Short mmCIF file of C-alpha atoms in Angstrom, two decimals:
data_model
loop_
_atom_site.label_atom_id
_atom_site.label_comp_id
_atom_site.label_asym_id
_atom_site.label_seq_id
_atom_site.Cartn_x
_atom_site.Cartn_y
_atom_site.Cartn_z
CA MET M 12 -73.43 -79.20 -10.66
CA LYS M 13 -77.03 -78.90 -10.64
CA ALA M 14 -79.28 -77.18 -13.09
CA VAL M 15 -82.14 -75.00 -11.86
CA GLY M 16 -84.56 -74.02 -14.74
CA SER M 17 -82.49 -72.98 -17.58
CA LEU M 18 -79.50 -71.52 -15.61
CA PRO M 19 -76.51 -73.68 -14.28
CA VAL M 20 -76.13 -73.73 -10.48
CA ILE M 21 -72.66 -72.25 -9.69
CA SER M 22 -70.83 -74.03 -6.91
CA GLY M 23 -67.63 -72.96 -5.44
CA ARG M 24 -65.66 -69.83 -6.54
CA ARG M 25 -65.56 -68.55 -10.13
CA SER M 26 -63.36 -66.14 -11.69
CA GLU M 27 -64.36 -62.51 -12.26
CA ALA M 28 -64.27 -62.95 -16.04
CA GLN M 29 -66.88 -65.96 -15.59
CA PHE M 30 -69.04 -63.75 -13.32
CA HIS M 31 -69.09 -60.90 -15.75
CA GLN M 32 -69.85 -63.19 -18.54
CA PHE M 33 -72.90 -64.77 -16.83
CA ALA M 34 -73.94 -61.55 -15.02
CA GLY M 35 -73.38 -58.86 -17.94
CA GLY M 36 -72.60 -60.66 -20.98
CA ARG M 37 -69.33 -61.62 -22.76
CA LYS M 38 -66.41 -59.39 -22.45
CA THR M 39 -63.89 -58.87 -25.07
CA ASN M 40 -60.34 -59.92 -24.88
CA SER M 41 -59.02 -56.26 -24.70
CA ASP M 42 -61.20 -55.56 -21.75
CA THR M 43 -59.95 -58.56 -19.98
CA GLY M 44 -56.31 -57.46 -20.40
CA ILE M 45 -56.93 -54.18 -19.06
CA LYS M 46 -58.75 -55.46 -16.14
CA GLU M 47 -55.86 -57.82 -15.20
CA ILE M 48 -53.40 -55.03 -15.35
CA HIS M 49 -55.49 -53.08 -13.10
CA ILE M 50 -55.50 -56.00 -10.55
CA ALA M 51 -51.86 -56.36 -10.82
CA ALA M 52 -51.43 -52.73 -10.00
CA MET M 53 -53.75 -52.85 -7.09
CA VAL M 54 -51.67 -55.85 -5.79
CA LEU M 55 -48.33 -53.96 -6.25
CA THR M 56 -49.60 -51.01 -4.64
CA SER M 57 -50.78 -53.05 -1.64
CA ARG M 58 -47.39 -54.45 -1.12
CA ILE M 59 -45.70 -51.25 -1.34
CA LYS M 60 -47.97 -49.71 1.33
CA SER M 61 -46.89 -52.67 3.56
CA VAL M 62 -43.47 -51.20 4.11
CA ASP M 63 -44.83 -47.62 4.88
CA PHE M 64 -42.92 -46.37 7.92
CA PHE M 65 -45.45 -43.52 8.38
CA ARG M 66 -48.83 -45.21 8.51
CA LYS M 67 -51.57 -42.60 8.81
CA ILE M 68 -54.31 -42.35 11.38
CA PRO M 69 -57.59 -41.14 10.16
CA ARG M 70 -58.32 -37.71 10.96
CA ASP M 71 -61.53 -38.67 12.73
CA LEU M 72 -59.57 -40.76 15.17
CA THR M 73 -57.13 -38.03 16.32
CA GLU M 74 -57.86 -35.53 18.87
CA ALA M 75 -56.40 -31.95 18.72
CA SER M 76 -55.39 -30.15 22.04
CA LEU M 77 -54.53 -26.71 23.11
CA SER M 78 -51.31 -27.98 24.67
CA GLY M 79 -50.36 -29.70 21.42
CA ALA M 80 -50.96 -26.38 19.48
CA GLY M 81 -48.71 -24.64 21.62
CA LEU M 82 -45.87 -27.03 21.55
CA SER M 83 -46.39 -27.19 17.74
CA ILE M 84 -45.87 -23.30 17.49
CA VAL M 85 -42.96 -23.53 19.80
CA ALA M 86 -41.45 -26.26 17.74
CA ALA M 87 -42.07 -24.61 14.35
CA VAL M 88 -40.26 -21.30 15.71
CA SER M 89 -37.41 -23.39 17.10
CA MET M 90 -36.80 -25.22 13.74
CA LEU M 91 -36.82 -21.77 11.86
CA PHE M 92 -34.48 -20.24 14.40
CA LEU M 93 -32.09 -23.19 14.40
CA PHE M 94 -32.26 -23.53 10.62
CA GLY M 95 -31.19 -19.83 10.25
CA MET M 96 -28.19 -20.49 12.69
CA GLU M 97 -27.01 -23.29 10.69
CA LEU M 98 -27.51 -21.45 7.41
CA HIS M 99 -25.38 -18.65 8.79
CA ASN M 100 -22.80 -20.98 9.91
CA TYR M 101 -22.72 -22.71 6.62
CA LEU M 102 -22.21 -19.38 4.76
CA ALA M 103 -19.69 -18.09 7.15
CA ILE M 104 -15.84 -18.96 6.37
CA SER M 105 -13.95 -20.85 8.60
CA THR M 106 -9.97 -20.67 8.46
CA THR M 107 -7.08 -22.54 9.68
CA THR M 108 -3.84 -20.69 10.36
CA SER M 109 -0.41 -22.39 9.99
CA VAL M 110 3.28 -21.20 10.15
CA ILE M 111 5.72 -22.47 7.34
CA ILE M 112 8.88 -21.74 5.84
CA ASP M 113 8.61 -19.15 3.08
CA GLN M 114 8.74 -21.12 -0.17
CA SER M 115 7.01 -18.51 -2.37
CA SER M 116 8.28 -17.53 -5.74
CA ASP M 117 9.44 -14.21 -4.61
CA SER M 118 11.22 -15.64 -1.63
CA GLU M 119 14.76 -14.00 -2.77
CA PHE M 120 13.51 -10.32 -3.21
CA LEU M 121 11.18 -8.02 -1.45
CA LEU M 122 9.23 -5.22 -3.20
CA ILE M 123 9.05 -2.14 -0.99
CA GLY M 124 6.75 0.82 -1.87
CA PHE M 125 6.67 4.22 0.00
CA ASN M 126 5.41 7.85 0.00
CA MET M 127 7.17 10.11 2.54
CA SER M 128 7.14 13.83 3.09
CA PHE M 129 10.33 15.68 4.37
CA PRO M 130 9.35 19.40 5.11
CA ALA M 131 12.60 20.55 5.82
CA LEU M 132 14.96 18.42 3.51
CA SER M 133 15.37 19.95 0.03
CA CYS M 134 14.89 17.72 -2.96
CA GLU M 135 18.19 19.23 -4.31
CA PHE M 136 20.17 16.84 -2.09
CA ALA M 137 17.61 14.40 -0.71
CA SER M 138 18.91 10.95 -1.62
CA LEU M 139 17.36 7.46 -0.93
CA ASP M 140 19.93 4.66 -0.34
CA VAL M 141 19.76 0.95 0.10
CA SER M 142 22.12 -1.54 1.94
CA ASP M 143 22.05 -4.98 3.37
CA VAL M 144 24.11 -7.39 5.22
CA LEU M 145 25.12 -9.14 1.97
CA GLY M 146 27.19 -5.95 0.81
CA THR M 147 24.64 -4.26 -1.25
CA ASN M 148 25.07 -0.63 -1.34
CA ARG M 149 22.99 1.48 -3.83
CA LEU M 150 23.15 5.15 -3.20
CA ASN M 151 20.69 7.95 -4.50
CA ILE M 152 18.26 5.71 -6.36
CA THR M 153 16.52 7.59 -9.15
CA LYS M 154 15.08 4.91 -11.54
CA THR M 155 12.13 4.08 -9.48
CA VAL M 156 11.95 7.02 -7.16
CA ARG M 157 10.30 10.27 -7.82
CA LYS M 158 10.67 13.72 -6.01
CA TYR M 159 8.38 16.56 -5.53
CA ALA M 160 9.17 20.00 -3.88
CA ILE M 161 6.65 20.79 -1.06
CA ASN M 162 6.17 23.55 1.47
CA LYS M 163 5.93 23.16 5.13
CA HIS M 164 2.20 22.20 4.80
CA LEU M 165 3.39 19.28 2.95
CA GLN M 166 1.66 20.73 -0.50
CA ALA M 167 3.30 19.96 -3.78
CA THR M 168 4.49 23.34 -5.17
CA GLY M 169 5.37 22.14 -8.62
CA SER M 170 5.89 19.11 -10.97
CA GLU M 171 8.18 16.28 -10.24
CA ILE M 172 11.94 17.04 -10.08
CA ASP M 173 13.81 15.67 -13.01
CA PRO M 174 16.88 13.73 -12.01
CA MET M 175 19.21 15.43 -14.46
CA PRO M 176 22.49 13.63 -15.15
CA THR M 177 25.43 15.61 -13.37
CA PHE M 178 29.11 15.02 -13.30
CA THR M 179 30.41 12.07 -10.99
CA ILE M 180 33.66 13.86 -10.34
CA ILE M 181 33.89 17.71 -10.12
CA LYS M 182 36.88 19.21 -11.30
CA HIS M 183 38.74 21.84 -9.43
CA ASP M 184 41.95 23.87 -10.29
CA ASP M 185 45.14 21.44 -10.11
CA LYS M 186 47.19 24.29 -8.74
CA ILE M 187 46.17 26.83 -6.18
CA ASP M 188 47.48 30.25 -6.82
CA GLU M 189 47.89 32.03 -3.49
CA GLU M 190 47.77 35.57 -5.20
CA TYR M 191 44.30 35.01 -6.77
CA GLY M 192 43.03 38.23 -5.14
CA GLU M 193 39.26 39.22 -4.59
CA GLY M 194 37.37 39.11 -7.88
CA SER M 195 33.86 38.53 -6.66
CA VAL M 196 31.52 40.91 -4.79
CA THR M 197 30.43 40.10 -1.20
CA LEU M 198 26.77 40.20 -0.82
CA ASN M 199 24.48 39.96 2.12
CA SER M 200 20.84 40.41 3.00
CA HIS M 201 21.09 44.22 2.72
CA ASN M 202 22.69 44.72 -0.69
CA PHE M 203 21.46 41.62 -2.43
CA ASP M 204 18.08 43.03 -3.94
CA ARG M 205 20.00 46.20 -5.16
CA ILE M 206 22.83 44.50 -6.80
CA SER M 207 20.60 41.79 -8.43
CA GLN M 208 18.64 44.57 -10.11
CA GLN M 209 21.64 46.24 -11.52
CA TYR M 210 22.97 43.39 -13.59
CA SER M 211 21.14 41.10 -16.20
CA ILE M 212 22.82 37.97 -14.57
CA LEU M 213 24.06 37.58 -11.07
CA VAL M 214 25.96 34.41 -10.12
CA VAL M 215 26.29 33.83 -6.46
CA ASN M 216 28.51 31.34 -4.53
CA PHE M 217 26.87 30.47 -1.12
CA PHE M 218 29.82 28.99 1.06
CA ALA M 219 30.87 28.21 4.42
CA PRO M 220 34.53 28.97 5.48
CA TRP M 221 34.80 25.55 7.20
CA CYS M 222 33.73 23.51 4.10
CA HIS M 223 36.42 21.66 2.37
CA TRP M 224 34.65 21.92 -1.00
CA SER M 225 34.12 25.69 -0.57
CA ASN M 226 37.71 26.13 0.03
CA LEU M 227 38.59 24.12 -3.15
CA LEU M 228 36.24 26.42 -5.02
CA LYS M 229 37.35 29.72 -3.63
CA PRO M 230 40.52 30.30 -5.71
CA SER M 231 38.87 29.26 -9.00
CA TRP M 232 35.76 31.52 -8.29
CA GLU M 233 37.77 34.52 -7.45
CA LYS M 234 39.89 34.07 -10.76
CA ALA M 235 36.84 33.61 -12.82
CA ALA M 236 35.18 36.54 -11.39
CA LYS M 237 38.24 38.59 -12.29
CA ILE M 238 38.27 37.38 -15.95
CA ILE M 239 34.50 37.97 -16.37
CA ARG M 240 35.00 41.60 -14.97
CA GLU M 241 37.93 42.19 -17.47
CA ARG M 242 35.67 40.82 -20.31
CA HIS M 243 32.53 42.39 -19.51
CA ASN M 244 33.10 45.82 -17.83
CA LEU M 245 30.73 46.52 -14.96
CA GLU M 246 30.06 49.97 -15.82
CA THR M 247 29.81 49.54 -19.64
CA ASP M 248 28.46 46.14 -19.99
CA GLY M 249 26.36 45.31 -16.94
CA ARG M 250 25.24 41.85 -18.17
CA ILE M 251 26.81 39.58 -15.42
CA LEU M 252 28.51 39.69 -12.08
CA LEU M 253 29.82 37.22 -9.64
CA GLY M 254 29.15 37.38 -6.07
CA LYS M 255 29.54 35.42 -2.76
CA VAL M 256 27.68 34.89 0.47
CA ASP M 257 29.17 33.58 3.65
CA CYS M 258 26.44 31.44 5.14
CA THR M 259 28.11 31.35 8.42
CA LYS M 260 27.37 35.16 8.78
CA GLU M 261 24.25 35.26 6.67
CA ALA M 262 22.48 32.16 8.12
CA ASP M 263 19.00 33.54 7.81
CA PHE M 264 19.58 34.85 4.15
CA CYS M 265 20.99 31.48 3.33
CA ARG M 266 18.22 29.61 4.91
CA SER M 267 15.75 31.76 2.91
CA HIS M 268 17.15 30.49 -0.17
CA HIS M 269 17.19 26.89 0.86
CA ILE M 270 20.92 26.55 1.04
CA GLN M 271 21.38 23.15 2.50
CA GLY M 272 24.82 22.09 0.89
CA TYR M 273 28.10 24.13 0.48
CA PRO M 274 29.05 25.38 -1.93
CA SER M 275 25.92 26.17 -3.71
CA ILE M 276 26.04 28.33 -6.93
CA ARG M 277 22.89 30.11 -7.78
CA ILE M 278 22.23 31.96 -10.94
CA PHE M 279 19.78 34.85 -10.75
CA ARG M 280 18.32 36.77 -13.95
CA ARG M 281 17.01 40.15 -13.86
CA GLY M 282 13.63 40.29 -15.49
CA SER M 283 12.85 36.71 -15.14
CA ASP M 284 13.36 36.37 -11.32
CA ILE M 285 10.01 36.23 -9.71
CA LYS M 286 9.74 36.82 -5.92
CA ASP M 287 7.29 34.58 -4.10
CA THR M 288 5.37 35.80 -0.98
CA HIS M 289 8.29 35.34 1.32
CA GLY M 290 10.51 37.42 -1.14
CA ILE M 291 12.59 34.64 -2.47
CA HIS M 292 13.82 34.73 -6.08
CA ASP M 293 13.13 32.20 -8.60
CA HIS M 294 16.61 31.05 -9.82
CA GLU M 295 18.91 28.22 -11.12
CA SER M 296 21.42 26.07 -9.59
CA TYR M 297 24.76 25.24 -11.12
CA TYR M 298 26.27 21.62 -10.89
CA GLY M 299 29.10 21.84 -13.50
CA HIS M 300 32.92 21.70 -13.05
CA ARG M 301 34.39 24.18 -10.60
CA ASP M 302 37.91 24.91 -12.25
CA THR M 303 38.56 28.36 -13.53
CA ASP M 304 38.28 27.41 -17.16
CA SER M 305 34.95 25.58 -16.77
CA LEU M 306 33.52 28.59 -14.68
CA VAL M 307 34.59 31.22 -17.28
CA GLU M 308 33.04 29.09 -20.21
CA ALA M 309 29.88 28.61 -18.25
CA MET M 310 29.50 32.34 -17.59
CA GLU M 311 30.12 33.17 -21.05
CA HIS M 312 27.22 30.87 -22.13
CA LEU M 313 25.08 32.63 -19.78
CA VAL M 314 25.54 35.96 -21.26
CA ALA M 315 25.39 34.59 -25.02
CA PRO M 316 22.57 36.34 -26.75
CA LEU M 317 20.87 33.40 -28.32
CA ASP M 318 21.65 30.22 -26.37
CA SER M 319 22.28 30.11 -22.67
CA ARG M 320 22.79 26.42 -22.62
CA LYS M 321 26.00 24.54 -23.02
CA PHE M 322 26.25 21.03 -24.46
CA VAL M 323 28.88 18.71 -22.98
CA GLU M 324 29.46 14.83 -22.91
CA ASP M 325 29.14 12.62 -19.87
CA LYS M 326 31.33 9.73 -18.86
CA TYR M 327 29.30 7.64 -21.45
CA GLY M 328 29.89 9.87 -24.40
CA LYS M 329 26.51 11.05 -24.46
CA THR M 330 25.55 14.72 -24.98
CA ILE M 331 23.78 16.43 -22.14
CA ILE M 332 22.84 20.16 -21.49
CA TYR M 333 25.02 22.16 -19.16
CA ALA M 334 24.68 20.97 -15.58
CA LYS M 335 22.21 23.52 -14.34
CA ARG M 336 18.55 23.31 -13.39
CA PRO M 337 16.01 25.47 -11.32
CA ALA M 338 17.08 26.04 -7.77
CA PRO M 339 14.63 24.68 -5.17
CA ARG M 340 11.97 27.28 -4.16
CA GLU M 341 10.72 25.23 -1.15
CA ALA M 342 12.87 23.56 1.58
CA GLY M 343 10.70 20.41 1.54
CA CYS M 344 10.59 17.31 -0.46
CA ARG M 345 8.02 14.36 -0.91
CA ILE M 346 9.81 11.25 -1.99
CA GLU M 347 7.71 8.26 -3.42
CA GLY M 348 8.27 5.17 -5.57
CA PHE M 349 9.47 1.62 -4.87
CA VAL M 350 12.72 -0.37 -4.60
CA GLN M 351 13.43 -4.12 -4.86
CA VAL M 352 15.69 -5.41 -2.16
CA LYS M 353 17.08 -8.87 -1.28
CA LYS M 354 15.06 -10.65 1.44
CA VAL M 355 17.70 -10.11 4.01
CA PRO M 356 18.39 -7.66 6.82
CA GLY M 357 19.10 -4.34 5.47
CA ASN M 358 18.35 -0.58 5.67
CA ILE M 359 16.72 2.11 3.57
CA ILE M 360 18.21 5.40 4.41
CA VAL M 361 16.90 9.00 3.35
CA SER M 362 19.40 11.64 3.89
CA ALA M 363 21.13 14.78 2.36
CA ARG M 364 23.78 13.34 0.01
CA SER M 365 26.36 14.98 -2.39
CA GLU M 366 29.98 13.93 -3.63
CA SER M 367 30.90 17.54 -3.92
CA HIS M 368 29.02 19.39 -1.31
CA SER M 369 29.26 19.70 2.64
CA PHE M 370 26.55 19.98 5.19
CA ASP M 371 26.02 21.45 8.39
CA ALA M 372 24.59 18.63 10.59
CA SER M 373 22.95 21.05 12.94
CA ARG M 374 20.93 22.67 9.99
CA ILE M 375 19.68 19.32 8.71
CA ASN M 376 16.25 18.37 9.93
CA ILE M 377 15.03 15.05 8.94
CA SER M 378 11.52 15.17 10.28
CA HIS M 379 9.00 13.29 8.05
CA VAL M 380 5.56 12.21 7.73
CA ILE M 381 4.84 8.75 6.22
CA ASN M 382 1.93 8.75 4.08
CA SER M 383 2.46 4.87 3.09
CA PHE M 384 5.13 2.31 3.61
CA ASN M 385 4.19 -1.20 2.50
CA PHE M 386 5.65 -4.39 1.23
CA GLY M 387 4.80 -6.62 -1.69
CA LYS M 388 2.58 -6.10 -4.83
CA LYS M 389 -0.10 -3.40 -4.98
CA VAL M 390 -3.69 -4.32 -4.03
CA THR M 391 -5.59 -5.62 -7.12
CA PRO M 392 -9.24 -4.65 -7.94
CA ARG M 393 -10.43 -8.14 -6.99
CA LEU M 394 -8.83 -7.79 -3.70
CA MET M 395 -10.25 -4.50 -3.10
CA SER M 396 -13.58 -6.23 -3.58
CA ASP M 397 -12.80 -8.85 -1.03
CA LEU M 398 -11.12 -6.39 1.36
CA LYS M 399 -13.72 -6.04 4.04
CA ARG M 400 -13.89 -9.84 4.24
CA LEU M 401 -10.20 -10.11 4.38
CA LYS M 402 -9.47 -7.07 6.57
CA PRO M 403 -8.67 -9.17 9.69
CA TYR M 404 -5.76 -10.78 7.93
CA ILE M 405 -4.11 -7.42 6.80
CA GLU M 406 -4.47 -5.15 9.80
CA SER M 407 -0.90 -4.60 9.97
CA HIS M 408 -0.37 -4.13 6.22
CA ASP M 409 0.72 -0.40 6.38
CA LYS M 410 1.22 0.38 10.25
CA LEU M 411 3.34 3.40 9.42
CA ALA M 412 0.68 5.17 7.28
CA GLY M 413 -0.09 8.56 8.37
CA LYS M 414 2.42 8.73 11.17
CA ALA M 415 4.46 11.92 11.76
CA TYR M 416 7.97 11.94 13.17
CA ILE M 417 8.85 15.72 13.83
CA ASN M 418 12.14 16.83 15.35
CA LEU M 419 12.08 20.36 16.78
CA GLU M 420 14.39 22.66 15.14
CA ASP M 421 16.24 23.29 18.49
CA ARG M 422 17.36 19.64 18.66
CA ALA M 423 20.26 19.40 16.36
CA ASN M 424 21.93 16.34 14.88
CA VAL M 425 18.89 13.91 15.52
CA THR M 426 18.37 10.75 13.53
CA ILE M 427 15.17 9.16 13.33
CA GLU M 428 15.15 5.23 13.11
CA HIS M 429 12.40 2.70 12.52
CA TYR M 430 12.79 -0.91 13.17
CA LEU M 431 10.55 -3.17 11.05
CA GLN M 432 9.99 -7.00 11.53
CA VAL M 433 8.30 -8.09 8.33
CA VAL M 434 6.37 -11.36 7.83
CA LYS M 435 4.48 -12.73 4.82
CA THR M 436 0.96 -13.48 4.99
CA GLU M 437 -0.79 -15.61 2.40
CA VAL M 438 -4.50 -16.31 2.28
CA ILE M 439 -5.77 -19.01 -0.04
CA SER M 440 -9.10 -20.64 -0.69
CA SER M 441 -10.00 -23.85 -2.40
CA SER M 442 -9.89 -22.33 -5.80
CA HIS M 443 -7.44 -19.47 -5.84
CA GLN M 444 -5.13 -17.28 -3.91
CA LEU M 445 -6.92 -14.37 -2.21
CA ILE M 446 -3.97 -12.55 -0.58
CA GLU M 447 -0.15 -12.31 -0.78
CA ASP M 448 0.71 -9.49 1.43
CA TYR M 449 3.37 -8.45 4.03
CA GLU M 450 2.48 -7.47 7.64
CA TYR M 451 5.11 -5.91 9.74
CA THR M 452 5.63 -4.42 13.34
CA THR M 453 7.48 -1.35 13.89
CA HIS M 454 9.26 0.71 16.63
CA SER M 455 10.71 4.19 16.21
CA SER M 456 13.09 6.15 18.07
CA LEU M 457 15.02 9.38 17.92
CA VAL M 458 18.99 9.22 18.41
CA HIS M 459 21.71 11.75 18.40
CA ALA M 460 23.41 11.56 15.23
CA VAL M 461 27.31 11.38 15.02
CA THR M 462 27.48 12.64 11.37
CA ILE M 463 24.58 14.04 9.04
CA PRO M 464 21.06 13.18 10.48
CA VAL M 465 19.22 10.61 8.49
CA ALA M 466 15.90 8.81 8.34
CA LYS M 467 16.66 5.09 8.63
CA PHE M 468 14.44 2.04 8.17
CA HIS M 469 15.92 -1.06 9.43
CA LEU M 470 14.32 -4.15 7.69
CA GLU M 471 14.21 -7.55 9.42
CA PRO M 472 12.42 -10.01 6.99
CA SER M 473 11.24 -13.31 8.38
CA PRO M 474 12.17 -16.73 6.85
CA LEU M 475 8.68 -17.79 7.84
CA GLN M 476 5.27 -17.06 6.43
CA ILE M 477 1.73 -17.33 7.77
CA LEU M 478 -0.65 -19.42 5.76
CA VAL M 479 -4.16 -18.83 6.28
CA THR M 480 -6.57 -21.36 4.54
CA GLU M 481 -10.14 -20.74 4.16
CA ASP M 482 -12.16 -23.87 4.52
CA PRO M 483 -15.45 -24.35 2.67
CA LYS M 484 -18.32 -26.04 4.56
CA SER M 485 -19.64 -29.46 3.14
CA PHE M 486 -23.26 -29.02 1.74
CA THR M 487 -23.94 -32.62 2.67
CA HIS M 488 -22.96 -31.82 6.33
CA PHE M 489 -25.36 -28.73 6.13
CA ILE M 490 -28.33 -30.98 5.02
CA THR M 491 -27.53 -33.59 7.72
CA ASN M 492 -27.52 -30.78 10.39
CA VAL M 493 -30.81 -29.46 9.09
CA CYS M 494 -32.56 -32.96 9.10
CA ALA M 495 -31.12 -33.63 12.67
CA ILE M 496 -32.69 -30.21 13.57
CA ILE M 497 -36.12 -30.94 12.20
CA GLY M 498 -36.17 -34.45 13.43
CA GLY M 499 -34.82 -33.67 16.77
CA ILE M 500 -37.33 -30.78 17.59
CA PHE M 501 -40.22 -32.79 16.26
CA THR M 502 -39.24 -35.86 18.38
CA VAL M 503 -38.80 -33.80 21.43
CA ALA M 504 -41.87 -31.96 20.89
CA GLY M 505 -43.78 -35.25 20.56
CA ILE M 506 -42.38 -36.60 23.58
CA LEU M 507 -43.36 -33.46 25.66
CA ASP M 508 -46.85 -33.40 24.06
CA SER M 509 -47.46 -37.00 24.90
CA LEU M 510 -46.12 -36.35 28.60
CA LEU M 511 -48.15 -33.38 29.05
CA TYR M 512 -51.37 -34.91 27.42
CA ASN M 513 -51.12 -38.07 29.69
CA THR M 514 -50.48 -36.05 32.62
CA MET M 515 -53.49 -33.87 32.17
CA ARG M 516 -55.57 -36.95 31.45
CA ALA M 517 -54.32 -38.51 34.75
CA VAL M 518 -55.15 -35.37 36.54
CA LYS M 519 -58.68 -35.40 35.07
CA LYS M 520 -59.25 -39.00 36.16
CA ILE M 521 -58.24 -38.12 39.71
CA GLU M 522 -60.27 -35.25 39.80
CA LEU M 523 -63.35 -37.49 38.50
CA GLY M 524 -62.58 -40.04 41.16
CA LYS M 525 -62.54 -37.52 43.86
CA ASN M 526 -65.91 -36.10 42.64
CA PHE M 527 -67.57 -39.55 42.79
#
């Protein structure tokens, strides 16, 4: 080291601190530490930058071109379009369908709901029965079935028909007296209105000579009519009269009063009977015992001044009112409700049924309109909100709804049969069950009835079920595809831009070479 004047001569490299000490005066320890940290940060930043995959070229060294701008616009539009398609695919629900053995919790029983209108079958005798191949046979189900009288236009004409308790076995006289005579008055369409206005109560037996039950009732009816005449003189009393109508001779008159079963005992009251637009009287039907004593006792209660009801005990010992109720004012009936059956082949049958009446098969018309016929539980509000999305899975949910099966009146003894093949469909997502429903196919036919015409639904439940599983899309797969779209389009656009740019440069060079 050599000195020049008063300053030492600096040879070699000195630290930055020494440089500042000589050049600008002495630094504090604090400033020195900060400076060292700053230098360390700069070194670290420099090392991180060394691994940069995306090294930048200064803007001044790049060149914009019209072809590059066009390709950039096309690439951006393509990215947006493909991104939208990928997003739509991600939001869409994909499903897988499989067929498996029915192992659901309700695999033993099947719930059937229905709403059917029969414009020519009276609720008085309309019966819904269930049977299956295991021997189950349930007749005239009333606990879960409701009936409403309807007119020929399928419009309800009153409230629900109350299925009042009736006698299981109707009593008749044990001994038939051949000398019973004629005690009742023969009525027809010409004298009915006049006679019904002469007596406070007119009780009429609508019968058919070929009917077994009508023939059993005839002796009791005539003897009861004679007894009532003796007790209530027709000229001095005039409160009650017993009559009869032969429905084979007065077919139109019986049909106008909706007589479908024989014998039908109807009670007409003067002053309370109201004629409708068709001239039909509002009246009651009697369903009690048919022996002489029971008939006489019933007639006496009808003319009792204070109480026209009789209290009797049914087979369970419970007190019930006398077995009569309003007679049908319309010939049609709407049957709705549900039944639970075993999940085996079976039948649901709607027909005219009674243990103490006969029916003329030629006068039973079983035509019907099916408002709904479905299987399984009712649709929940949550399912209703998803119904549009799930509609492809339940298009066969209620195939019979809205269909009419009409038998013309001149075609007698016709049974209408429906063959239903039922399969369970279950739709599930990753979190919960969406649908547990039943679909079915149906084939219907009109066939000649050997006995009373019926509407029969043959059920064939399938032991298999269709399982539809909704598969959610993976979000990571969606992101991967989006990145692939962006990167792929960017790379392809870059390649095209490079080819186009180099091609144009080559063309220009050739043109310049030609010019020279």
